[in-house]
Short mmCIF file of C-alpha atoms and ligand atoms in Angstrom, two decimals:
data_model
loop_
_atom_site.label_atom_id
_atom_site.label_comp_id
_atom_site.label_asym_id
_atom_site.label_seq_id
_atom_site.Cartn_x
_atom_site.Cartn_y
_atom_site.Cartn_z
CA MET Q 207 44.56 -7.78 1.85
CA LYS Q 208 43.04 -10.20 -0.56
CA LYS Q 209 43.07 -12.95 2.03
CA ARG Q 210 41.42 -10.78 4.58
CA LYS Q 211 38.74 -9.80 2.11
CA LYS Q 212 38.11 -13.42 1.35
CA ARG Q 213 38.01 -14.29 5.03
CA ASN Q 214 35.53 -11.46 5.65
CA LYS Q 215 33.36 -12.69 2.85
CA ILE Q 216 33.30 -16.20 4.27
CA LEU Q 217 32.53 -14.79 7.70
CA LEU Q 218 29.64 -12.76 6.33
CA THR Q 219 28.25 -15.76 4.54
CA ILE Q 220 28.43 -17.86 7.70
CA LEU Q 221 26.71 -15.15 9.71
CA LEU Q 222 23.96 -14.86 7.17
CA VAL Q 223 23.40 -18.60 7.05
CA LEU Q 224 23.16 -18.57 10.86
CA ALA Q 225 20.70 -15.68 10.73
CA LEU Q 226 18.55 -17.40 8.16
CA GLY Q 227 18.64 -20.59 10.17
CA VAL Q 228 17.32 -18.82 13.25
CA ILE Q 229 14.61 -17.03 11.32
CA GLY Q 230 13.84 -20.09 9.28
CA LEU Q 231 13.03 -22.01 12.45
CA GLY Q 232 10.55 -19.34 13.46
CA ILE Q 233 8.93 -19.31 10.11
CA GLY Q 234 8.77 -23.03 9.94
CA ARG Q 235 9.81 -23.19 6.33
CA MET Q 236 12.92 -24.39 4.74
CA ALA Q 237 15.53 -21.83 4.00
CA GLY Q 238 16.55 -23.91 1.07
CA ARG Q 239 14.15 -22.41 -1.41
CA LEU Q 240 15.33 -18.90 -0.82
CA VAL Q 241 15.45 -17.81 -4.36
CA GLY Q 242 12.43 -19.76 -5.44
CA ALA Q 243 9.80 -18.70 -7.88
CA CYS Q 244 9.82 -15.10 -6.77
CA PRO Q 245 12.69 -13.23 -8.32
CA ALA Q 246 13.42 -9.97 -6.57
CA GLY Q 247 11.63 -7.07 -8.06
CA SER Q 248 9.08 -9.11 -9.94
CA GLU Q 249 5.57 -7.78 -9.95
CA GLY Q 250 4.42 -11.35 -9.66
CA GLN Q 251 2.06 -10.85 -12.57
CA GLY Q 252 0.22 -8.32 -10.60
CA SER Q 253 -2.88 -10.35 -10.48
CA GLN Q 254 -2.39 -11.98 -7.19
CA GLU Q 255 -3.64 -10.02 -4.33
CA GLN Q 256 -5.55 -11.48 -1.52
CA GLU Q 257 -5.63 -11.23 2.13
CA GLY Q 258 -6.57 -12.33 5.49
CA ASP Q 259 -9.07 -12.21 8.25
CA ILE Q 260 -11.47 -9.58 9.19
CA GLY Q 261 -10.54 -6.05 9.70
CA GLY Q 262 -8.01 -6.88 12.32
CA ASP Q 263 -7.42 -4.52 15.14
CA ALA Q 264 -6.97 -1.27 13.34
CA GLU Q 265 -8.64 0.71 16.06
CA MET Q 266 -8.46 4.03 14.36
CA SER Q 267 -11.71 3.68 12.54
CA GLY Q 268 -14.21 6.42 12.55
CA ILE Q 269 -11.79 9.20 13.17
CA THR Q 270 -12.88 12.12 11.18
CA GLY Q 271 -10.76 14.80 9.78
CA LEU Q 272 -7.13 14.64 9.11
CA SER Q 273 -4.49 13.79 11.49
CA SER Q 274 -1.44 15.43 10.34
CA ALA Q 275 0.36 13.66 12.93
CA GLU Q 276 3.76 14.63 11.92
CA ALA Q 277 3.74 18.33 12.53
CA SER Q 278 2.84 18.39 16.15
CA SER Q 279 4.50 15.17 17.09
CA ARG Q 280 7.75 16.34 15.73
CA THR Q 281 7.68 19.33 17.95
CA GLU Q 282 6.78 17.32 20.97
CA SER Q 283 9.74 15.13 20.13
CA GLY Q 284 11.73 13.21 22.62
CA THR Q 285 8.71 11.97 24.53
CA THR Q 286 9.84 8.53 23.55
CA LYS Q 287 6.81 6.35 23.52
CA GLU Q 288 8.61 3.24 22.51
CA GLU Q 289 5.65 1.26 23.68
CA SER Q 290 3.73 2.16 20.59
CA LEU Q 291 6.32 0.62 18.35
CA SER Q 292 5.12 -2.88 18.86
CA GLY Q 293 2.46 -1.89 16.43
CA THR Q 294 -1.06 -2.84 15.78
CA SER Q 295 -0.47 -6.03 13.99
CA SER Q 296 2.11 -8.46 15.06
CA SER Q 297 1.43 -8.57 18.76
CA ALA Q 298 -0.30 -11.90 18.49
CA SER Q 299 2.30 -13.44 16.26
CA GLU Q 300 5.98 -14.01 16.60
CA PRO Q 301 8.24 -10.99 16.61
CA MET Q 302 9.56 -9.81 13.30
CA PRO Q 303 13.15 -10.74 12.71
CA SER Q 304 15.29 -7.71 13.08
CA PRO Q 305 18.93 -6.95 13.55
CA LYS Q 306 18.20 -6.77 17.25
CA ASN Q 307 17.47 -10.47 17.59
CA THR Q 308 19.29 -11.77 14.59
CA PRO Q 309 22.98 -11.79 13.81
CA SER Q 310 23.43 -9.01 11.31
CA PRO Q 311 25.67 -9.21 8.29
CA THR Q 312 27.31 -6.03 9.49
CA SER Q 313 28.02 -4.54 12.86
CA PRO Q 314 24.83 -3.71 14.74
CA PRO Q 315 23.55 -0.18 14.17
CA THR Q 316 23.30 2.13 17.13
CA PRO Q 317 19.69 2.75 17.99
CA THR Q 318 18.71 6.39 18.06
CA PRO Q 319 15.29 7.34 19.34
CA THR Q 320 13.27 8.98 16.61
CA PRO Q 321 10.40 11.32 17.39
CA MET Q 322 7.12 9.87 16.32
CA PRO Q 323 3.48 10.60 16.76
CA THR Q 324 1.63 8.56 19.30
CA ARG Q 325 -1.70 7.00 18.63
CA GLU Q 326 -3.20 9.68 20.88
CA SER Q 327 -1.67 12.55 18.97
CA LEU Q 328 -2.98 11.11 15.71
CA ASN Q 329 -6.44 11.12 17.17
CA ASP Q 330 -6.30 14.49 18.82
CA ILE Q 331 -4.76 16.76 16.29
CA SER Q 332 -7.29 19.37 15.37
CA VAL Q 333 -7.59 21.43 12.29
CA GLN Q 334 -6.26 24.43 14.19
CA ASP Q 335 -3.14 22.56 15.22
CA MET Q 336 -2.42 21.80 11.62
CA SER Q 337 -2.73 25.31 10.31
CA ALA Q 338 0.84 26.40 10.87
CA TYR Q 339 2.14 23.30 9.19
CA LEU Q 340 -0.24 23.39 6.26
CA GLY Q 341 0.53 26.75 4.78
CA GLU Q 342 -1.79 28.56 2.46
CA MET Q 343 -4.79 26.99 0.83
CA PRO Q 344 -4.31 27.21 -2.95
CA PRO Q 345 -6.42 30.07 -4.35
CA ASP Q 346 -9.81 29.28 -5.85
CA GLY Q 347 -9.56 28.13 -9.41
CA THR Q 348 -6.20 26.49 -8.72
CA ASP Q 349 -5.90 22.74 -8.38
CA ILE Q 350 -4.91 21.46 -4.96
CA VAL Q 351 -3.22 18.31 -6.27
CA GLY Q 352 -0.14 19.16 -8.29
CA THR Q 353 1.10 16.91 -11.07
CA ASP Q 354 4.55 18.34 -11.63
CA THR Q 355 6.27 15.61 -9.64
CA VAL Q 356 5.54 12.00 -8.89
CA ASP Q 357 7.12 12.20 -5.42
CA TYR Q 358 4.01 12.74 -3.40
CA THR Q 359 5.00 12.52 0.24
CA TYR Q 360 2.83 11.44 3.13
CA GLU Q 361 2.82 14.99 4.47
CA GLU Q 362 1.76 16.43 1.13
CA VAL Q 363 -0.99 13.87 0.77
CA ALA Q 364 -2.26 14.67 4.27
CA LYS Q 365 -2.15 18.38 3.58
CA ASP Q 366 -3.92 18.09 0.23
CA LEU Q 367 -6.59 15.82 1.67
CA TYR Q 368 -7.24 18.41 4.31
CA PHE Q 369 -7.54 21.18 1.71
CA LEU Q 370 -9.93 19.04 -0.30
CA THR Q 371 -12.19 18.62 2.71
CA VAL Q 372 -12.14 22.38 3.26
CA ARG Q 373 -12.90 23.26 -0.35
CA TYR Q 374 -15.48 20.51 -0.87
CA PRO Q 375 -16.91 19.86 2.61
CA ASP Q 376 -20.05 18.11 1.38
CA LEU Q 377 -18.25 16.03 -1.23
CA VAL Q 378 -14.98 14.77 0.28
CA LYS Q 379 -14.74 13.07 3.66
CA VAL Q 380 -11.47 11.81 5.09
CA ARG Q 381 -10.96 9.29 7.86
CA VAL Q 382 -8.11 7.28 9.25
CA CYS Q 383 -8.77 3.58 8.70
CA GLY Q 384 -5.53 2.24 10.11
CA GLU Q 385 -2.01 2.97 11.16
CA SER Q 386 1.13 1.82 9.42
CA VAL Q 387 4.01 0.01 11.07
CA ASP Q 388 5.81 3.34 11.48
CA LYS Q 389 2.66 4.93 12.91
CA ARG Q 390 1.53 6.85 9.89
CA ALA Q 391 -2.17 7.30 9.41
CA ILE Q 392 -3.67 5.27 6.57
CA TYR Q 393 -6.18 7.65 5.07
CA GLU Q 394 -9.55 6.62 3.75
CA VAL Q 395 -11.37 9.06 1.50
CA VAL Q 396 -15.13 8.60 1.32
CA LEU Q 397 -17.08 9.86 -1.70
CA GLY Q 398 -20.81 9.56 -2.34
CA ASN Q 399 -23.65 8.39 -0.16
CA GLU Q 400 -22.56 6.44 2.89
CA ALA Q 401 -26.11 5.27 3.57
CA SER Q 402 -26.15 3.47 0.24
CA GLU Q 403 -25.95 -0.31 0.05
CA ASN Q 404 -23.43 -0.07 -2.77
CA HIS Q 405 -19.92 0.40 -1.45
CA ILE Q 406 -16.71 0.09 -3.41
CA GLU Q 407 -13.15 -0.02 -2.15
CA ILE Q 408 -10.17 1.12 -4.19
CA HIS Q 409 -6.67 1.04 -2.78
CA TYR Q 410 -3.46 2.30 -4.31
CA ALA Q 411 0.27 1.65 -4.02
CA MET Q 412 0.30 -1.30 -1.70
CA HIS Q 413 3.66 -1.89 -3.34
CA SER Q 414 5.87 0.99 -2.31
CA ARG Q 415 7.55 1.79 -5.58
CA GLU Q 416 4.20 2.02 -7.37
CA TYR Q 417 3.54 5.37 -5.72
CA ILE Q 418 2.55 7.02 -8.99
CA ASN Q 419 -0.86 5.53 -8.23
CA THR Q 420 -1.14 7.66 -5.09
CA LEU Q 421 -0.97 10.69 -7.36
CA LEU Q 422 -3.61 9.07 -9.56
CA ALA Q 423 -5.94 8.58 -6.59
CA MET Q 424 -5.56 12.16 -5.45
CA ARG Q 425 -6.24 13.47 -8.93
CA GLN Q 426 -9.31 11.24 -9.23
CA ILE Q 427 -10.62 12.59 -5.93
CA GLU Q 428 -10.07 16.24 -6.81
CA GLU Q 429 -11.51 15.89 -10.31
CA TYR Q 430 -14.57 14.14 -8.94
CA ALA Q 431 -15.14 16.90 -6.39
CA LYS Q 432 -14.51 19.66 -8.89
CA ASN Q 433 -16.89 18.15 -11.44
CA ALA Q 434 -19.58 17.32 -8.91
CA ALA Q 435 -19.42 20.82 -7.46
CA GLY Q 436 -19.47 22.37 -10.92
CA GLY Q 437 -22.49 20.40 -12.15
CA GLY Q 438 -20.43 18.12 -14.38
CA THR Q 439 -21.85 15.07 -16.15
CA TYR Q 440 -20.73 11.63 -17.27
CA ASN Q 441 -22.51 9.91 -20.15
CA GLY Q 442 -25.25 12.45 -19.83
CA ALA Q 443 -25.91 11.91 -16.11
CA SER Q 444 -25.01 14.46 -13.47
CA ILE Q 445 -22.06 13.38 -11.35
CA ARG Q 446 -23.94 14.27 -8.20
CA ASP Q 447 -26.83 12.03 -9.23
CA LEU Q 448 -24.46 9.22 -10.15
CA PHE Q 449 -23.05 9.27 -6.63
CA SER Q 450 -26.40 9.49 -4.85
CA ASN Q 451 -26.66 5.72 -4.45
CA VAL Q 452 -23.05 4.62 -4.27
CA CYS Q 453 -20.16 5.15 -1.88
CA ILE Q 454 -16.55 4.84 -2.96
CA HIS Q 455 -13.80 4.40 -0.38
CA LEU Q 456 -10.30 5.21 -1.60
CA LEU Q 457 -7.03 4.46 0.18
CA PRO Q 458 -4.63 6.66 -1.80
CA MET Q 459 -1.60 5.57 0.21
CA ALA Q 460 -2.12 2.00 1.36
CA ASN Q 461 1.53 1.52 2.33
CA PRO Q 462 2.72 4.95 3.47
CA ASP Q 463 5.99 3.84 5.10
CA GLY Q 464 7.09 1.84 2.08
CA GLU Q 465 6.16 4.60 -0.31
CA MET Q 466 8.20 7.06 1.73
CA VAL Q 467 11.19 4.71 1.70
CA ALA Q 468 10.94 4.38 -2.07
CA MET Q 469 10.71 8.17 -2.45
CA GLY Q 470 13.19 9.27 0.18
CA GLY Q 471 15.21 6.43 1.63
CA LEU Q 472 15.72 5.11 5.13
CA GLU Q 473 15.65 8.52 6.80
CA THR Q 474 11.93 8.76 6.12
CA LEU Q 475 11.31 6.03 8.69
CA ARG Q 476 10.90 7.51 12.11
CA LEU Q 477 11.70 4.42 14.11
CA GLN Q 478 15.31 3.38 14.08
CA SER Q 479 14.34 -0.24 14.54
CA LEU Q 480 12.44 -0.12 11.24
CA ARG Q 481 15.35 1.51 9.44
CA ASP Q 482 17.41 -1.40 10.71
CA ILE Q 483 14.97 -3.92 9.32
CA VAL Q 484 14.85 -2.33 5.88
CA HIS Q 485 18.62 -2.00 5.80
CA TRP Q 486 18.84 -5.64 6.84
CA CYS Q 487 16.57 -6.54 3.90
CA TRP Q 488 19.13 -5.03 1.52
CA GLU Q 489 22.04 -6.87 3.12
CA SER Q 490 20.13 -10.11 3.12
CA ASP Q 491 18.85 -9.78 -0.46
CA THR Q 492 22.38 -8.91 -1.55
CA LEU Q 493 23.95 -11.92 0.09
CA LEU Q 494 21.21 -14.17 -1.24
CA GLY Q 495 21.92 -12.94 -4.74
CA ARG Q 496 18.45 -11.46 -5.06
CA THR Q 497 19.81 -8.02 -5.79
CA ALA Q 498 23.05 -6.49 -6.98
CA ALA Q 499 21.86 -2.94 -6.43
CA ASP Q 500 23.53 -0.43 -4.15
CA LEU Q 501 21.50 0.65 -1.15
CA ASP Q 502 20.04 3.79 -2.73
CA THR Q 503 18.87 1.96 -5.83
CA TYR Q 504 17.50 -0.88 -3.75
CA LEU Q 505 15.46 1.53 -1.66
CA ARG Q 506 14.12 3.37 -4.68
CA THR Q 507 12.69 0.12 -5.99
CA PHE Q 508 11.51 -1.14 -2.61
CA LYS Q 509 8.13 -2.91 -2.64
CA ALA Q 510 7.43 -4.11 0.90
CA ASN Q 511 6.23 -2.40 4.06
CA ALA Q 512 8.55 -1.33 6.88
CA HIS Q 513 8.61 -4.89 8.20
CA GLY Q 514 9.98 -6.11 4.88
CA CYS Q 515 6.66 -7.85 4.21
CA ASP Q 516 5.25 -7.96 0.69
CA LEU Q 517 1.70 -6.87 1.49
CA ASN Q 518 0.30 -8.52 -1.60
CA LYS Q 519 1.40 -11.86 -0.19
CA ASN Q 520 0.07 -11.20 3.28
CA PHE Q 521 -3.62 -11.88 2.59
CA ASP Q 522 -5.48 -14.98 3.63
CA ALA Q 523 -5.85 -16.82 0.37
CA GLY Q 524 -3.47 -19.74 0.19
CA TRP Q 525 -1.24 -17.94 2.68
CA ALA Q 526 -0.18 -21.11 4.47
CA GLU Q 527 0.38 -23.05 1.26
CA TYR Q 528 2.55 -20.44 -0.39
CA SER Q 529 6.09 -21.60 0.16
CA ASP Q 530 8.09 -20.36 -2.80
CA GLY Q 531 8.67 -16.89 -1.51
CA VAL Q 532 11.49 -15.62 0.66
CA PRO Q 533 11.39 -16.77 4.28
CA VAL Q 534 12.93 -13.58 5.62
CA PRO Q 535 12.07 -9.89 5.34
CA SER Q 536 12.88 -8.63 1.88
CA THR Q 537 11.91 -6.08 -0.72
CA ASP Q 538 9.36 -8.57 -1.99
CA CYS Q 539 8.01 -12.10 -1.72
CA TYR Q 540 8.16 -12.33 2.10
CA LYS Q 541 4.61 -13.15 3.16
CA GLY Q 542 4.89 -12.04 6.80
CA THR Q 543 4.49 -13.85 10.09
CA GLY Q 544 0.84 -14.69 9.57
CA ALA Q 545 -2.05 -14.04 7.23
CA ALA Q 546 -3.01 -10.37 7.60
CA SER Q 547 -0.26 -9.87 10.15
CA GLU Q 548 0.49 -6.38 8.84
CA PRO Q 549 -1.50 -3.28 9.87
CA GLU Q 550 -1.62 -2.06 6.28
CA THR Q 551 -3.27 -5.32 5.23
CA GLN Q 552 -5.71 -4.97 8.11
CA ALA Q 553 -6.68 -1.46 7.03
CA ILE Q 554 -7.58 -2.69 3.54
CA LEU Q 555 -9.65 -5.49 5.07
CA LYS Q 556 -11.36 -3.29 7.57
CA VAL Q 557 -12.74 -0.87 4.99
CA ALA Q 558 -14.10 -3.69 2.83
CA HIS Q 559 -15.60 -5.64 5.70
CA GLU Q 560 -17.24 -2.85 7.63
CA ASN Q 561 -19.33 -1.87 4.60
CA PRO Q 562 -21.64 -3.72 2.22
CA THR Q 563 -18.89 -3.86 -0.40
CA ARG Q 564 -19.85 -4.66 -3.98
CA CYS Q 565 -16.32 -4.82 -5.35
CA VAL Q 566 -12.66 -4.11 -4.60
CA ILE Q 567 -10.10 -2.64 -6.97
CA ALA Q 568 -6.36 -2.81 -6.37
CA TYR Q 569 -4.18 -0.36 -8.27
CA HIS Q 570 -0.67 -1.57 -9.10
CA SER Q 571 1.97 -0.90 -11.76
CA ALA Q 572 2.82 -1.66 -14.44
CA GLY Q 573 1.30 -3.29 -17.52
CA ASN Q 574 -1.80 -1.33 -18.66
CA MET Q 575 -3.80 -4.42 -17.83
CA ILE Q 576 -6.74 -5.54 -15.74
CA TYR Q 577 -6.46 -8.91 -14.01
CA TRP Q 578 -9.61 -10.73 -12.98
CA ASN Q 579 -11.11 -14.21 -12.58
CA TYR Q 580 -8.67 -15.98 -10.21
CA GLU Q 581 -10.31 -19.20 -11.34
CA VAL Q 582 -13.11 -19.09 -8.80
CA GLU Q 583 -15.76 -21.72 -9.33
CA ASP Q 584 -18.81 -19.75 -8.20
CA GLU Q 585 -20.58 -18.77 -11.42
CA LEU Q 586 -22.34 -15.74 -9.96
CA LEU Q 587 -19.15 -14.38 -8.53
CA LEU Q 588 -17.28 -15.04 -11.74
CA ASN Q 589 -19.92 -13.24 -13.77
CA ALA Q 590 -19.86 -10.28 -11.41
CA ASP Q 591 -16.09 -10.13 -11.71
CA ARG Q 592 -16.31 -10.35 -15.48
CA ASP Q 593 -18.70 -7.38 -15.49
CA LEU Q 594 -16.37 -5.38 -13.25
CA ALA Q 595 -13.33 -6.12 -15.42
CA ALA Q 596 -15.26 -5.36 -18.61
CA GLY Q 597 -16.57 -2.06 -17.25
CA LEU Q 598 -13.12 -0.94 -16.19
CA SER Q 599 -11.65 -2.10 -19.47
CA GLU Q 600 -14.17 0.02 -21.31
CA ALA Q 601 -13.38 3.05 -19.15
CA THR Q 602 -9.60 2.71 -19.27
CA GLY Q 603 -8.91 1.06 -22.59
CA TYR Q 604 -6.78 -1.52 -20.78
CA ALA Q 605 -7.01 -5.14 -21.87
CA THR Q 606 -8.23 -7.79 -19.44
CA SER Q 607 -6.36 -10.92 -18.49
CA VAL Q 608 -7.39 -14.01 -16.55
CA SER Q 609 -5.35 -14.46 -13.41
CA PRO Q 610 -4.79 -18.04 -12.26
CA LYS Q 611 -5.64 -19.33 -8.84
CA TYR Q 612 -3.00 -19.11 -6.13
CA ASN Q 613 -0.84 -22.15 -5.36
CA VAL Q 614 2.37 -23.06 -3.57
CA HIS Q 615 4.40 -21.18 -6.15
CA LEU Q 616 2.06 -18.27 -6.49
CA ALA Q 617 1.01 -16.36 -3.43
CA GLY Q 618 -2.59 -15.38 -3.25
CA GLY Q 619 -2.78 -11.62 -3.32
CA CYS Q 620 -5.36 -9.12 -2.21
CA SER Q 621 -7.72 -9.78 -5.12
CA ASP Q 622 -7.42 -13.55 -4.64
CA TYR Q 623 -8.51 -13.02 -1.06
CA PHE Q 624 -11.56 -11.00 -1.94
CA MET Q 625 -12.57 -13.49 -4.61
CA TRP Q 626 -11.77 -16.76 -2.87
CA THR Q 627 -12.16 -15.98 0.81
CA ALA Q 628 -14.56 -13.03 1.02
CA GLY Q 629 -16.65 -13.72 -2.07
CA ILE Q 630 -16.42 -10.11 -3.25
CA PRO Q 631 -15.65 -9.34 -6.91
CA ALA Q 632 -12.13 -7.94 -7.20
CA VAL Q 633 -9.72 -6.95 -9.92
CA THR Q 634 -6.17 -5.69 -10.12
CA VAL Q 635 -5.48 -2.74 -12.37
CA GLU Q 636 -1.89 -2.33 -13.54
CA THR Q 637 -1.14 1.20 -14.73
CA GLY Q 638 1.71 2.40 -16.92
CA GLN Q 639 4.22 0.49 -18.93
CA GLY Q 640 7.73 1.21 -17.73
CA THR Q 641 9.84 -0.03 -14.88
CA CYS Q 642 8.81 1.05 -11.39
CA PRO Q 643 9.07 3.59 -10.00
CA LEU Q 644 7.39 5.07 -13.04
CA THR Q 645 8.34 8.64 -13.84
CA ILE Q 646 6.05 11.64 -14.01
CA TYR Q 647 6.27 11.43 -17.79
CA GLU Q 648 4.00 8.41 -17.66
CA PHE Q 649 1.40 10.22 -15.64
CA PRO Q 650 -0.50 11.97 -18.44
CA ALA Q 651 -1.23 8.64 -20.16
CA ILE Q 652 -2.16 6.99 -16.87
CA TRP Q 653 -4.46 9.87 -16.07
CA GLU Q 654 -6.05 9.83 -19.50
CA SER Q 655 -6.87 6.13 -19.08
CA ASN Q 656 -8.12 6.37 -15.52
CA LYS Q 657 -9.79 9.74 -15.25
CA ASN Q 658 -13.32 8.32 -15.65
CA VAL Q 659 -12.94 5.24 -13.48
CA LEU Q 660 -14.84 6.62 -10.48
CA TYR Q 661 -17.72 7.80 -12.66
CA LYS Q 662 -17.85 4.49 -14.47
CA LEU Q 663 -18.01 2.60 -11.19
CA ALA Q 664 -20.76 4.90 -9.91
CA GLU Q 665 -22.68 4.32 -13.11
CA MET Q 666 -22.26 0.54 -12.84
CA TYR Q 667 -23.05 0.09 -9.16
CA GLY Q 668 -25.17 3.08 -8.23
CA GLY Q 669 -28.10 2.35 -10.49
ZN1 LIG F 778 2.27 -4.15 -7.31
#
């Protein structure tokens, strides 16, 4: 028994080494630095976000209304449109390693077709089609966004966004700005005056397990709409007036597949091939000594997208130079097959680049901290970033911290990209103080700190 166990272990190790070798060739980086400067689960000091080229090919722009894809597509099941799996992003780059083309540490899983919405169904779903799935609109005087649980699923977010557009038709607009790897809509909420020259992008929960920030975004949106509709004020100015010359774009769920995995496990992924990849990440991270967690725990603390790519290392700021990550799909620190290779990255880029964007804010957890600076040399840009960080610090009470420039050990993140590559002031806001996923018990404090952020930004940039 013991011998066989030992033999199995050796066999597994050999298989993994083979797998890494194959993938390593494709990635063009040594597999020797596997456990480099990016320990599994690290937030990587939160400050480094950056990203890649222009908006990519997220063709779903401009779609108005909600696409509650799921409902109808689930009923029209079976119509296996495997073609759509290849996704929006990686067509131009090499295929993602997956158990299908890589020796797996365990026996290969049996593929089962999973019903999924097609791109067409996402576009076509009308409000009427959604009604059966949505249920009742909460009665007037009742909040749409509930704060009794932190598990805020994609379906709930879609439903609540729809209700918000119904209750506040002139105040809340919702579009689809991209499509995740698993074909979920990436929603973009637009507040304020779109004709303004002052646009701001805020995105939340790019790291899956930081999904408490999706709840924060939804609360910010509803409170804004409620206050604007009710004639509310901020620092003596009417909220409606504050938003007359500014437009804020929010992506409450920037990484919907990953967030769903962290909330509900592998079954939340509709494509079997993606479940295989995420499961493979766990096996690989386990054998590499990057995690000792069982599968359930591993998934609950998952950070990447459904390709096993750490989105905050997928942006085009030092992407090529960064070599201390993990050269294979993982919960974190795998930078992807190319800068901005992932559709979620592309959605974030698209929103910023299709508007005259004054600044970009990335919500992460945890730390109660605002990272800025990124050691850019342009004085004007640095001053603008200092103002942004100071304004947010004043609104939230969070301290500010200088983030260093990216290098071979430190991947450039989303904010690095906007600062270094796009020349747009950017900061990273880290909410909460516990270990992710943060519990609902942290939410009241996070809300208290961040409830005025939208108003503050409107005050700063809408004048
Ligand atoms: Zn993060």
